[in-house]
Tab-separated table of C-alpha atoms in Angstrom:
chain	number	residue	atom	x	y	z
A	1	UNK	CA	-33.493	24.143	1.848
A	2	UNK	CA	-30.389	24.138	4.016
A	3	UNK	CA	-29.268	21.428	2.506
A	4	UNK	CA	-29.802	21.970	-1.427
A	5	UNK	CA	-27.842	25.023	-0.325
A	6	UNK	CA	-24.838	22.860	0.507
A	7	UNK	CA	-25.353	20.577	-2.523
A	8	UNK	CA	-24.749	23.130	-4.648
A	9	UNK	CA	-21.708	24.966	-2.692
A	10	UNK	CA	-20.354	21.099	-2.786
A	11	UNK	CA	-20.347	21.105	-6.557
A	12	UNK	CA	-19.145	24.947	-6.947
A	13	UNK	CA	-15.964	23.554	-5.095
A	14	UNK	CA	-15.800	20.288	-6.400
A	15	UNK	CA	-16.206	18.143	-4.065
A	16	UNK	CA	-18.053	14.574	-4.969
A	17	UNK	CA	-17.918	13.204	-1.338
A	18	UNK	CA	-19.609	16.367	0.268
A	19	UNK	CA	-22.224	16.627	-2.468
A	20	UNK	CA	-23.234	13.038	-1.573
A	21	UNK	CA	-23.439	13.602	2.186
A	22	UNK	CA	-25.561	16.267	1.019
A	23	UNK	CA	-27.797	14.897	-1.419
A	24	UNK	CA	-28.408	11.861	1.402
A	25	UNK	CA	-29.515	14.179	4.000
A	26	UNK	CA	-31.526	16.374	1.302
A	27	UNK	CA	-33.553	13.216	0.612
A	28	UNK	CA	-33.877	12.316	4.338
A	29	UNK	CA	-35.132	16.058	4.525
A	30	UNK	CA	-37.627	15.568	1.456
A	31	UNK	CA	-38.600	11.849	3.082
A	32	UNK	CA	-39.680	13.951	6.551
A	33	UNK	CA	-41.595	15.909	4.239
A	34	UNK	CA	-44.038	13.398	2.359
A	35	UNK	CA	-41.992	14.392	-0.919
A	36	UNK	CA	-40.580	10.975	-1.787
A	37	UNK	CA	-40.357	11.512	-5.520
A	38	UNK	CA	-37.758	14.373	-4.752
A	39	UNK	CA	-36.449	11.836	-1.707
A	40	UNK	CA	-35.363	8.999	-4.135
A	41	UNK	CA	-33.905	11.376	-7.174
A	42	UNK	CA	-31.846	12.628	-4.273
A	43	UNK	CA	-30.525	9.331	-3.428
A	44	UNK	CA	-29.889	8.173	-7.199
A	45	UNK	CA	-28.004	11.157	-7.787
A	46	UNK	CA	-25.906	10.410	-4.784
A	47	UNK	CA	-25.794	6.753	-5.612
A	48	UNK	CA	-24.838	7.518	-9.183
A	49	UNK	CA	-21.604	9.703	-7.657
A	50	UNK	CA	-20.651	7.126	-4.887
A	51	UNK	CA	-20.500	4.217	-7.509
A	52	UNK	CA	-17.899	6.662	-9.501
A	53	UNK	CA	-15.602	7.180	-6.355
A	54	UNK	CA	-16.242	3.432	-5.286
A	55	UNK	CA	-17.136	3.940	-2.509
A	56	UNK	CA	-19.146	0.871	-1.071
A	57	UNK	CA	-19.680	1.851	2.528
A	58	UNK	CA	-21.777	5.130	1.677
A	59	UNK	CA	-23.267	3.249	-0.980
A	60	UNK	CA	-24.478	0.824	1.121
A	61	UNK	CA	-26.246	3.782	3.083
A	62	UNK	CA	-27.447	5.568	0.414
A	63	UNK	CA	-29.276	2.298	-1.049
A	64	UNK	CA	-30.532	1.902	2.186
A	65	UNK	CA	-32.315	5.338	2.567
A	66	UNK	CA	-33.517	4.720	-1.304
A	67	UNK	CA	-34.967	1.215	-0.162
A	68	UNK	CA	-36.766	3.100	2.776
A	69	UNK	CA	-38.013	6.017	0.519
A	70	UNK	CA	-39.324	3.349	-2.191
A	71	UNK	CA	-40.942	1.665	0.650
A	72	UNK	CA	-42.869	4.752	1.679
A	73	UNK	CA	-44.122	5.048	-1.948
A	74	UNK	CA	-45.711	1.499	-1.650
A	75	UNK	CA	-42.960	0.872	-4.347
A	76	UNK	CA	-42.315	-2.687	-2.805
A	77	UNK	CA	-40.673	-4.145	-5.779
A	78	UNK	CA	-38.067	-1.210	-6.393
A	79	UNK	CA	-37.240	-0.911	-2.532
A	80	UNK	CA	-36.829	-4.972	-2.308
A	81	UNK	CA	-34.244	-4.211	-4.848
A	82	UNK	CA	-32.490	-1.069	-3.580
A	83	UNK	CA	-32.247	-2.829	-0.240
A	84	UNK	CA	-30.824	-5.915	-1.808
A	85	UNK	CA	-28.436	-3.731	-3.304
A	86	UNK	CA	-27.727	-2.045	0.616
A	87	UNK	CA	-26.862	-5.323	1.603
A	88	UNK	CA	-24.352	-6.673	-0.952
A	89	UNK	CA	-21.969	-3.120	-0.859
A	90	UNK	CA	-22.399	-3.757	3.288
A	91	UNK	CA	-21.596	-6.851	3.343
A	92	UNK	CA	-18.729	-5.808	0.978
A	93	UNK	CA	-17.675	-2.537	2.941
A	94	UNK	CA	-18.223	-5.202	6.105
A	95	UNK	CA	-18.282	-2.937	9.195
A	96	UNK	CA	-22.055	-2.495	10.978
A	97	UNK	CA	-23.970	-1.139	7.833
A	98	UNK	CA	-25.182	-4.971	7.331
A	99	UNK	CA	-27.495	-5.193	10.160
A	100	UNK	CA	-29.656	-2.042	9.436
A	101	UNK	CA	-29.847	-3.279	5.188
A	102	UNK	CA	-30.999	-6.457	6.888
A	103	UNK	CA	-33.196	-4.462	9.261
A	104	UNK	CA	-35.067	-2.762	6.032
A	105	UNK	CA	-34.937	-5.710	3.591
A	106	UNK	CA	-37.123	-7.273	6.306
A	107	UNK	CA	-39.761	-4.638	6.763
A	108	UNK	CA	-40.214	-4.965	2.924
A	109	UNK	CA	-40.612	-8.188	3.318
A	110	UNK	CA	-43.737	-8.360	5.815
A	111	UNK	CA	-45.345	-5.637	3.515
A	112	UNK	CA	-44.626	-7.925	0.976
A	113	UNK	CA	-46.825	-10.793	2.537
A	114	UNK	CA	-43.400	-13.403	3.090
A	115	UNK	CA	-43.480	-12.763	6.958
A	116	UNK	CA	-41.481	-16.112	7.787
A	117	UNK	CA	-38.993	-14.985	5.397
A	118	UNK	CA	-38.873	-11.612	7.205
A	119	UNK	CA	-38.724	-12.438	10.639
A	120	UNK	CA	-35.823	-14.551	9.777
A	121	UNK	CA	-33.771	-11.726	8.389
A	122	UNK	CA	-35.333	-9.802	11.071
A	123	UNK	CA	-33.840	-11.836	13.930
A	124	UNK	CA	-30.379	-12.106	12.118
A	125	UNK	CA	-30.335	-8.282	12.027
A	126	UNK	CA	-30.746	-8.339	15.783
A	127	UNK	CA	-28.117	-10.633	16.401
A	128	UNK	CA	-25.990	-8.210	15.084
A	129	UNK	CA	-27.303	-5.597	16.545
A	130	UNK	CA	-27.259	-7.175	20.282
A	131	UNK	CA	-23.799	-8.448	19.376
A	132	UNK	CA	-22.711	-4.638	18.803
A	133	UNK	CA	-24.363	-3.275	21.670
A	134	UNK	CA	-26.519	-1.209	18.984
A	135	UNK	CA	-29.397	-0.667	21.427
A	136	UNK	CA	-31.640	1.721	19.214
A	137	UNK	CA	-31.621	-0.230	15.865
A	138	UNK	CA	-32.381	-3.757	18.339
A	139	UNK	CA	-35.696	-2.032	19.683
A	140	UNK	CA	-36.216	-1.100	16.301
A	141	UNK	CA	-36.151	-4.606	15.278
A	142	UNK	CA	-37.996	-6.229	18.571
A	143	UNK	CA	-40.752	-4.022	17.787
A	144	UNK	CA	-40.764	-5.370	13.443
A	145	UNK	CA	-40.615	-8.010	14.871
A	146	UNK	CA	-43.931	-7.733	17.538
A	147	UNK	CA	-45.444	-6.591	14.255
A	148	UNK	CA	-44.529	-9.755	12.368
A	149	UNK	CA	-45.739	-12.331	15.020
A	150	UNK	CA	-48.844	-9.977	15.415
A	151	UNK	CA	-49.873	-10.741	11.886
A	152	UNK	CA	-49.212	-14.168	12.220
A	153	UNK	CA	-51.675	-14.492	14.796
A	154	UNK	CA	-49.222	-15.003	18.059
A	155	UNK	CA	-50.968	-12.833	20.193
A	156	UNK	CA	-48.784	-13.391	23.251
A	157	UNK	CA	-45.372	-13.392	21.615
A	158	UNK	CA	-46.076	-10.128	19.898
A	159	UNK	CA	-46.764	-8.722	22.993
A	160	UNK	CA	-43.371	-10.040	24.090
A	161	UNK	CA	-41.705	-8.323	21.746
A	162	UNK	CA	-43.161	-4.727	21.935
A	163	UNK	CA	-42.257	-4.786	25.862
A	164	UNK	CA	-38.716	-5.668	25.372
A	165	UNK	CA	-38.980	-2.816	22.484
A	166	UNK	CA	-40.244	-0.731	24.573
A	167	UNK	CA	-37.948	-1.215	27.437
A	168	UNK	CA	-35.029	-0.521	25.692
A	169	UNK	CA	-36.319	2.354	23.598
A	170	UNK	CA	-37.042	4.144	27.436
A	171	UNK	CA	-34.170	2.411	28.767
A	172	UNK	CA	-31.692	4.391	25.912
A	173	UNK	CA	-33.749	7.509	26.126
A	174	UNK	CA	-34.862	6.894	22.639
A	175	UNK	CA	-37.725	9.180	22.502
A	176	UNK	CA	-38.602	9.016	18.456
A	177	UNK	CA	-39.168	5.349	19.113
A	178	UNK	CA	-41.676	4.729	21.730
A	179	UNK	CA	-44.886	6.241	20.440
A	180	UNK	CA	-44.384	3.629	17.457
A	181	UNK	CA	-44.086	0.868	20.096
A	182	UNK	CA	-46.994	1.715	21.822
A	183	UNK	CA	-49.111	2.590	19.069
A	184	UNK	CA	-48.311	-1.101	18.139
A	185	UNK	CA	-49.444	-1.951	21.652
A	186	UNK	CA	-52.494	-0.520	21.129
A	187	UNK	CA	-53.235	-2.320	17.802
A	188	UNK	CA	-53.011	-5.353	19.594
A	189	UNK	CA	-55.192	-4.512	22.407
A	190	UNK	CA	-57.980	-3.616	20.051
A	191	UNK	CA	-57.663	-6.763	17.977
A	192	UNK	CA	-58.489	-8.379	21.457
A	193	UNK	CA	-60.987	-6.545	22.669
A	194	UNK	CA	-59.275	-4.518	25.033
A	195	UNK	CA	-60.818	-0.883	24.285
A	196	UNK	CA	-60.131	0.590	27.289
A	197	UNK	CA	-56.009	0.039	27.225
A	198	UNK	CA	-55.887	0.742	23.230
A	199	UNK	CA	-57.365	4.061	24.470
A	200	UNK	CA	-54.828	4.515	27.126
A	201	UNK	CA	-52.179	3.303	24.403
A	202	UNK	CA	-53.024	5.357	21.912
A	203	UNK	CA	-53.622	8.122	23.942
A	204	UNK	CA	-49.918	7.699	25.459
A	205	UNK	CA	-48.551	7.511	21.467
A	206	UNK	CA	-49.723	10.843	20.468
A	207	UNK	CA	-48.917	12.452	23.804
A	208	UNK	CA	-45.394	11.700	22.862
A	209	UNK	CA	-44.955	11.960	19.331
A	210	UNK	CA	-42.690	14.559	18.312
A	211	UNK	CA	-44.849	16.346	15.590
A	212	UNK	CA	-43.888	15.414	11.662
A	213	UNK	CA	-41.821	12.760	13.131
A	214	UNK	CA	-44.100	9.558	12.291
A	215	UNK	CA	-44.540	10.210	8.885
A	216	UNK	CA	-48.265	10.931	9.653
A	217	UNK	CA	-48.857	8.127	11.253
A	218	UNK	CA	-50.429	9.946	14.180
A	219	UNK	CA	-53.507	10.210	11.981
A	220	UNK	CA	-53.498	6.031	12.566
A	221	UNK	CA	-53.414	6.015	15.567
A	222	UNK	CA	-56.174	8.937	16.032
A	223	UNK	CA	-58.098	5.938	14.113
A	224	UNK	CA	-57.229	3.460	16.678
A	225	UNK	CA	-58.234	6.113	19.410
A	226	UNK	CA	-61.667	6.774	17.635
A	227	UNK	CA	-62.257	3.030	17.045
A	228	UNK	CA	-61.758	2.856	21.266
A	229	UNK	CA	-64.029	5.684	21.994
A	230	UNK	CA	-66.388	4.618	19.560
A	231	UNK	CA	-66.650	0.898	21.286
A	232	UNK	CA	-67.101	1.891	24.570
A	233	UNK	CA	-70.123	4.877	23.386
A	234	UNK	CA	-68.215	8.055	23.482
A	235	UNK	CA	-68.935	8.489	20.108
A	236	UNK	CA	-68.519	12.929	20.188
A	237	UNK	CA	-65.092	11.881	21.371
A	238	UNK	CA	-65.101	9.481	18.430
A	239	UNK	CA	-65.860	11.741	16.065
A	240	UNK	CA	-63.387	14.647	17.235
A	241	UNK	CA	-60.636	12.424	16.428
A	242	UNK	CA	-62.601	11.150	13.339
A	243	UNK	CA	-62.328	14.723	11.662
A	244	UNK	CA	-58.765	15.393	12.189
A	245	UNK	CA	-58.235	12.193	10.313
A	246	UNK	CA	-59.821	13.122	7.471
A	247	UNK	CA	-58.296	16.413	7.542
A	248	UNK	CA	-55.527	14.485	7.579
A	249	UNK	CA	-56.271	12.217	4.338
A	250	UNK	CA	-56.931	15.298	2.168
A	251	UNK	CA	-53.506	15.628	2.004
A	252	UNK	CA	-50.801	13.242	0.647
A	253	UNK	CA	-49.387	10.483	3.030
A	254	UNK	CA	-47.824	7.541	2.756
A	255	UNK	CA	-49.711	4.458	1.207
A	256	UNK	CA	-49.163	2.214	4.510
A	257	UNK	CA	-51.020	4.794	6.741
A	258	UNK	CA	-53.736	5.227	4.113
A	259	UNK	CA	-54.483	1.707	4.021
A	260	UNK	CA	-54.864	1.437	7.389
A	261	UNK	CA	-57.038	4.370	8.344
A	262	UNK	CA	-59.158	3.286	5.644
A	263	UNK	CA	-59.548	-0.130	7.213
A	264	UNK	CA	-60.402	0.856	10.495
A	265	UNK	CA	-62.858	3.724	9.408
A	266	UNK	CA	-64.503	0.870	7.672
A	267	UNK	CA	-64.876	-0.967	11.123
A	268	UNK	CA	-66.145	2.444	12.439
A	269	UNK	CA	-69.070	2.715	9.686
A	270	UNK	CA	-69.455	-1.008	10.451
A	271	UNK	CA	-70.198	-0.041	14.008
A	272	UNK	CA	-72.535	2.871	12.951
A	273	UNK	CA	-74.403	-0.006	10.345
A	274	UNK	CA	-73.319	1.710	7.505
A	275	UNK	CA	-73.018	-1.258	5.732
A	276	UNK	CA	-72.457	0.549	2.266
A	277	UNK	CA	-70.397	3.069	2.635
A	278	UNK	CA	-68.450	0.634	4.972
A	279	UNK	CA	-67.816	-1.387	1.538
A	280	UNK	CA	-66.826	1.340	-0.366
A	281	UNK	CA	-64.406	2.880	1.839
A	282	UNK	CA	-62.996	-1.229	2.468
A	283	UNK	CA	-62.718	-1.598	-1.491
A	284	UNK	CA	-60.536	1.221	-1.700
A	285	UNK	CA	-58.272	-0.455	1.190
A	286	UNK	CA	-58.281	-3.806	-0.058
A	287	UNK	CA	-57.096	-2.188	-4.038
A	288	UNK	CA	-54.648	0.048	-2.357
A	289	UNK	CA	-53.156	-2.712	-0.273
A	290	UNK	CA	-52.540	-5.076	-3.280
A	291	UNK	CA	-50.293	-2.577	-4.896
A	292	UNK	CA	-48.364	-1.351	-2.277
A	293	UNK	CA	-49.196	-3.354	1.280
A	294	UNK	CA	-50.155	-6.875	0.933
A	295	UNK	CA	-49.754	-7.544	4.283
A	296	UNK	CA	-52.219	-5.383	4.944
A	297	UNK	CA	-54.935	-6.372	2.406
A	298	UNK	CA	-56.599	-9.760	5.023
A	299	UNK	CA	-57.628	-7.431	7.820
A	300	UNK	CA	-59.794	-5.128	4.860
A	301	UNK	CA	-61.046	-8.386	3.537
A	302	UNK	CA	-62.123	-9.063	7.217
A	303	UNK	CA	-63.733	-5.970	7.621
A	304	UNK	CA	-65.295	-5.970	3.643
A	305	UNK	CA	-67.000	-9.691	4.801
A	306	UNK	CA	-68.184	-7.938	7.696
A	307	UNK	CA	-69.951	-5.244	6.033
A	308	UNK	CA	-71.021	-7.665	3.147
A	309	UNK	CA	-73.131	-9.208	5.812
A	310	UNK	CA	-74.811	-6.765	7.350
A	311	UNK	CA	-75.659	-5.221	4.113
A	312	UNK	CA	-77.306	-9.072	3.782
A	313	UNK	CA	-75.052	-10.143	1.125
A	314	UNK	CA	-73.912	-13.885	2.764
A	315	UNK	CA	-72.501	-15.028	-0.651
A	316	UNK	CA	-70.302	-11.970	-1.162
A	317	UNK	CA	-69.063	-12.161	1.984
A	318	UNK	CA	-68.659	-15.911	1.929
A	319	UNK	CA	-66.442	-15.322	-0.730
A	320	UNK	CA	-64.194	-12.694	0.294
A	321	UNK	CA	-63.557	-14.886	3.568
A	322	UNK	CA	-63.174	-18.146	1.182
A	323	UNK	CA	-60.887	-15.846	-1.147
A	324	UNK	CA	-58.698	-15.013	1.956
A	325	UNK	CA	-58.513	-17.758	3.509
A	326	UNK	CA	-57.016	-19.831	0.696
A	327	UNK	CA	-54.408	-17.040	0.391
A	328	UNK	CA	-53.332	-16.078	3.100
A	329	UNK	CA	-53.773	-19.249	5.647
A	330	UNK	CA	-50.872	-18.415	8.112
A	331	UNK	CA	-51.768	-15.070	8.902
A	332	UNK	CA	-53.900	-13.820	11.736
A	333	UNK	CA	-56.273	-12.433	9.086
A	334	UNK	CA	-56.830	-15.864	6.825
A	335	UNK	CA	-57.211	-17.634	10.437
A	336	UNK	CA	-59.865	-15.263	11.650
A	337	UNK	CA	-61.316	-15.730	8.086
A	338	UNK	CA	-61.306	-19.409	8.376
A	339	UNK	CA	-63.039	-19.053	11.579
A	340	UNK	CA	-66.094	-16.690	10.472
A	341	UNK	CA	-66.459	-19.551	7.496
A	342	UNK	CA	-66.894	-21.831	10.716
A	343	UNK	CA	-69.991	-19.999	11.576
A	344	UNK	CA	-71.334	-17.561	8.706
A	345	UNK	CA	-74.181	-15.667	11.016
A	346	UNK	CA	-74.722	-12.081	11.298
A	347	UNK	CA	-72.204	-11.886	14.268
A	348	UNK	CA	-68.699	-11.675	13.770
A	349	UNK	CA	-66.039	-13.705	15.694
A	350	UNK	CA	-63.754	-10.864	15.607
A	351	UNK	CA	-64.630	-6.851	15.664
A	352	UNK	CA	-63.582	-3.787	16.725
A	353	UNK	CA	-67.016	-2.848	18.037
A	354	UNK	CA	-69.219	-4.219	20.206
């Protein structure tokens, strides 16, 4: 690539600084790509350089992009570090590098499952961002931080913060942004019911993605879209958007998406009363999740009880809701759980379908 090219011209003329700059945007490149392994031997060979010239500022970035990359790999425990690292040379180098470590050290965090923890490193990164007049990385984090108070269950104040996101990102001509804002949008609208304006939502999200710029998380949101149709009976629709999303899975893509296509294809076959294959494809999600997404591993457990039940198996699914609830109380998922346990009967109190 273009850049390997100037990697290697940096070292032919020996020059360490150039070959980092270079080996940072070659991993950014490889990132783009879905080629993470090559993405984070990129950034420890630049990382491995900067700490030779001492040069904290660049090293903050470069732990940064590492964190992100490890992050992408559903490596939670080696990004939590990397970004850790990000934020002690930042806060070192001082300058505006300490907002965006703070920015990513949060994100890991929610994955993570400690979404108090994040949203309070989440709003201190905005501070600083607000306080700089940094107007792209503070939609960035009013949007993390819609997705935090979404999982928590507060409905209303997510949806606060994914229109101020929103506004902003449109507001500063930030084009790269608002898809992800109103693919978030639409996540919430389904969760309530609101098929219709998920559809409109998601349709708006992939009207406006730049292709390979979500890190194929347009196939997602096809899955939100095909969840929509699929509620309100255009199921040929449905299925059109069905296939390219499993076009899509064939190849390799990051363990976040994965999860979450699996989950709501699960809530498709649900809808369809395809109880078992519902449970297979929900199994997958819910092992997947524990290694690289907890955050992400109640709303498969919601839709494994689901299926559970309409295969007729009330103490399986009594127990994944039990199992879930005792976990994860706080989040929307253990309170929905909490709430089926409430009233175990073949119809849910929460679904994507009607």
């Amino acid at each position: 690539s273009e850049f390997a090219g100037v990697v290697e011209i940096a070292r032919d003329i020996g020059s360490e600084s150039l070959e980092c700059a270079a080996l940072n945007n070659l991993g950014l490149a490889y990132s783009g790509l879905g080629q993470f392994q090559e993405a984070a031997q990129a950034h420890l060979r630049a990382i491995e350089i900067l700490k030779s010239l001492h040069d904290t500022q660049n090293l903050s970035f470069a732990y940064v992009n590492l964190a992100t990359t490890r992050m992408a790999m559903g490596d939670l425990q080696n990004a939590d570090q990397a970004a850790n690292q990000g934020l002690a040379y930042a806060r070192e180098a001082g300058g505006a590098l300490e907002g965006n470590a703070q920015l990513t050290l949060a994100g890991i965090r929610a994955w993570e499952g400690h979404v108090v923890e994040a949203r309070q490193i989440c709003g201190q990164a905005l501070q600083g961002f607000e306080k700089a007049g940094a107007k792209r990385y503070a939609a960035y984090a009013h949007a993390m931080l819609g997705e935090m108070w979404f999982d928590s269950g507060e409905d209303g104040t997510a949806a606060t913060e994914y229109g101020v996101a929103l506004t902003i990102a449109q507001e500063a001509r930030e084009g790269d942004l608002a898809p992800l804002v109103l693919s978030d949008q639409a996540r919430l609208a389904l969760a309530q019911g609101r098929y219709a304006v998920a559809a409109r939502l998601a349709k708006q999200a992939l009207e406006t993605v730049s292709p390979g710029a979500v890190d194929g998380k347009d196939l997602l949101w096809r899955t939100y879209l095909a969840v929509t149709l699929a509620a309100q009976g255009q199921h040929s629709q449905a299925d059109e958007q069905r296939q390219v999303v499993a076009k899509g899975m064939a190849s390799p893509i990051r363990p976040d998406v994965r999860i979450q296509v699996l989950t709501a294809e699960g809530w498709l076959l649900i809808g369809e009363k395809k109880f078992a294959k519902a449970i297979g494809v929900l199994e997958d999600a819910r092992k997947q999740a524990a290694a690289h997404m907890p955050s992400a591993r109640g709303e498969a457990e919601l839709a494994l009880a689901e299926a559970h039940f309409g295969l007729g198996n009330r103490s399986e699914a009594i127990g994944v809701l039990r199992t879930l609830a005792a976990r994860d109380p706080e989040t929307r998922a253990g309170k929905l759980a909490k709430l089926r346990l409430l009233h175990p009967g073949p119809s849910p109190i929460w679904k994507p379908l009607p």
